[in-house]
Short mmCIF file of C-alpha atoms in Angstrom, two decimals:
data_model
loop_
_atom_site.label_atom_id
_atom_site.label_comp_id
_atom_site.label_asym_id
_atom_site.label_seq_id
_atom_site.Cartn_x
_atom_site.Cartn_y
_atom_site.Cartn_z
CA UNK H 197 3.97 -6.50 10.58
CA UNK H 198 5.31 -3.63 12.96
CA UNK H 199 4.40 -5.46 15.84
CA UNK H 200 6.46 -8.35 14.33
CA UNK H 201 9.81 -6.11 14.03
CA UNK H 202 9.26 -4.04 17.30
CA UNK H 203 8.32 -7.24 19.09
CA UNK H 204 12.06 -8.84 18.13
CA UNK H 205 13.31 -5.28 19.08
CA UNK H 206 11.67 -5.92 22.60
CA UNK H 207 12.74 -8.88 23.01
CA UNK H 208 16.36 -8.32 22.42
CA UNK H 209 16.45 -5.35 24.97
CA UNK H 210 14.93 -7.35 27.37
CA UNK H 211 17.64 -9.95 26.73
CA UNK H 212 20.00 -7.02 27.14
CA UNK H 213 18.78 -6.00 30.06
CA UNK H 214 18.31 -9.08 31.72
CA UNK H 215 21.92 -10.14 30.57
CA UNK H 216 23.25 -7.23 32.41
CA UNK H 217 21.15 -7.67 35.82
CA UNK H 218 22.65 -11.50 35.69
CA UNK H 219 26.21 -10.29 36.18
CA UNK H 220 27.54 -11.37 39.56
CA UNK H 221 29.75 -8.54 39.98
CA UNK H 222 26.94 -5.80 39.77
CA UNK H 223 23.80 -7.86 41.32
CA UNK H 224 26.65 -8.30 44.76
CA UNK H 225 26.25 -4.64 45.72
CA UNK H 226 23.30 -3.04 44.47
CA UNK H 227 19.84 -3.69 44.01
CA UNK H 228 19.36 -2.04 40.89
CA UNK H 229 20.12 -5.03 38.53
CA UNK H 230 16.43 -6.93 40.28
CA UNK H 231 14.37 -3.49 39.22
CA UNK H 232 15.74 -4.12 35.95
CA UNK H 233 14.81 -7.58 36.03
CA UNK H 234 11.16 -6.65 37.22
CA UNK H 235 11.03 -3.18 34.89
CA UNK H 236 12.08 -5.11 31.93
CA UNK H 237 9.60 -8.15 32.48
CA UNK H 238 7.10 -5.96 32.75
CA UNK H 239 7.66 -3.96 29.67
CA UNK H 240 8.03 -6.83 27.92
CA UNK H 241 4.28 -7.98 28.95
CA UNK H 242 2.21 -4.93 28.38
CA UNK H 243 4.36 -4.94 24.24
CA UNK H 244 3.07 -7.86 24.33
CA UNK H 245 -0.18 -6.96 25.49
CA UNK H 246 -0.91 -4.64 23.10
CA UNK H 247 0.42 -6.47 20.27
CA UNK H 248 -2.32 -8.77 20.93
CA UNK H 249 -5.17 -6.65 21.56
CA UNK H 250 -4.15 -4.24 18.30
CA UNK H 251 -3.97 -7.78 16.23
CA UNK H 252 -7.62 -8.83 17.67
CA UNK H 253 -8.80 -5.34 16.58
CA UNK H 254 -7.61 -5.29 13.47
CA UNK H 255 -8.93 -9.08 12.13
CA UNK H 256 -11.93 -7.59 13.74
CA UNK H 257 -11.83 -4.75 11.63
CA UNK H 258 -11.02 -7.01 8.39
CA UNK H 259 -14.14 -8.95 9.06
CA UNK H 260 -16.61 -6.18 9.11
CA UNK H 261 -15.05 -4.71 5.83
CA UNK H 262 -15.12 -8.45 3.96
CA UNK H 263 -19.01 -8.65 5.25
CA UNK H 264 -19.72 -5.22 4.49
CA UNK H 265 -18.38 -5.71 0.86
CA UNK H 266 -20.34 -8.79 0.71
CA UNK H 267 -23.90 -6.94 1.53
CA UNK H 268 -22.84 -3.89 -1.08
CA UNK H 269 -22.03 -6.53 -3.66
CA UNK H 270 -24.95 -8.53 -3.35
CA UNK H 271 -26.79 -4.95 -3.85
CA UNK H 272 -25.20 -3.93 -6.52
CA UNK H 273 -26.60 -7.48 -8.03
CA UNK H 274 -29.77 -7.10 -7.22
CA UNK H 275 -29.95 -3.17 -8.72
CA UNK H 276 -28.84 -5.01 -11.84
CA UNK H 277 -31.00 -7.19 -12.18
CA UNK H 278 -33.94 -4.48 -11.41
CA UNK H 279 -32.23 -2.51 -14.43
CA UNK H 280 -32.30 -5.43 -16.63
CA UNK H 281 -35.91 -6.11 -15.77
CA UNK H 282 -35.54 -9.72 -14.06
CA UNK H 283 -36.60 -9.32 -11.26
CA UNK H 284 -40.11 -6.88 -10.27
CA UNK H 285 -39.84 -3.95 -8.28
CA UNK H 286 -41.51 -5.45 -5.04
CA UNK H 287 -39.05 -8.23 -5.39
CA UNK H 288 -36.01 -5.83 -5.10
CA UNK H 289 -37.45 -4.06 -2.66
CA UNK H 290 -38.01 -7.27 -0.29
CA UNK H 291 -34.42 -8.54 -0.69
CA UNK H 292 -33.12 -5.27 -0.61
CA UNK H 293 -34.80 -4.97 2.72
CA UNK H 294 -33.49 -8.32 3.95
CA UNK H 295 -29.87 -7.02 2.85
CA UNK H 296 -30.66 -4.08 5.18
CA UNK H 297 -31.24 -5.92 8.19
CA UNK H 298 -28.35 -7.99 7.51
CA UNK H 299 -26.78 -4.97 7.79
CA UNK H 300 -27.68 -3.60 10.65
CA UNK H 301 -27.36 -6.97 12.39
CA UNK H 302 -23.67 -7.22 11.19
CA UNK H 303 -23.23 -3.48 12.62
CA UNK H 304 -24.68 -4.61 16.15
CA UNK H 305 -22.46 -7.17 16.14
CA UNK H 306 -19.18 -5.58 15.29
CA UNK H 307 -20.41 -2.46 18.11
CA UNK H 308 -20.94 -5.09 20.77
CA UNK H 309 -18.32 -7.35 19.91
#
């Protein structure tokens, strides 16, 4: 969401900025008014840039927590039902096992990634 506000912040300076470069008067006699033009458009890019690249990271981010919360509450389950004696001991420690690898395949992912 601060992307979102700085981004319209940006944008509007860059609008400024342009604006002013597109003034006849100043662009006649000096070539600041085109650095602007190129300074500003490139500013503009790299915000942009990084806006994406921060957004990317962070849905990445939100999908390793969701899957990681998924593995610990499937856990949790299956140390229930150990306590309340419905499933065996070998059986928990199978699936608990699987849940591990799971794990540490979802971990590999999310370092490579």
């Amino acid at each position: 969401m601060l992307y979102k506000k700085n981004f319209y912040l940006v944008f509007a300076i860059s609008l400024a900025i342009l604006g002013f470069a597109a003034v006849p008067s100043l662009t006649r006699h000096h070539p600041a008014p085109n650095i602007l033009i190129i300074s500003s458009l490139l500013f503009f890019g790299l915000y942009v840039y990084e806006a994406m690249k921060s957004t990317a990271a962070k849905a990445k981010n939100e999908e390793a927590d969701f899957q990681t919360r998924m593995l610990t509450n499937e856990l949790n389950k299956l140390q229930t039902l150990l306590d309340n004696n419905m499933i065996t001991q070998e059986e928990f420690e199978i699936k608990r096992d699987n849940l591990k690898l799971q794990y540490a395949n979802q971990i590999n992912h999310y370092m490579n990634f």
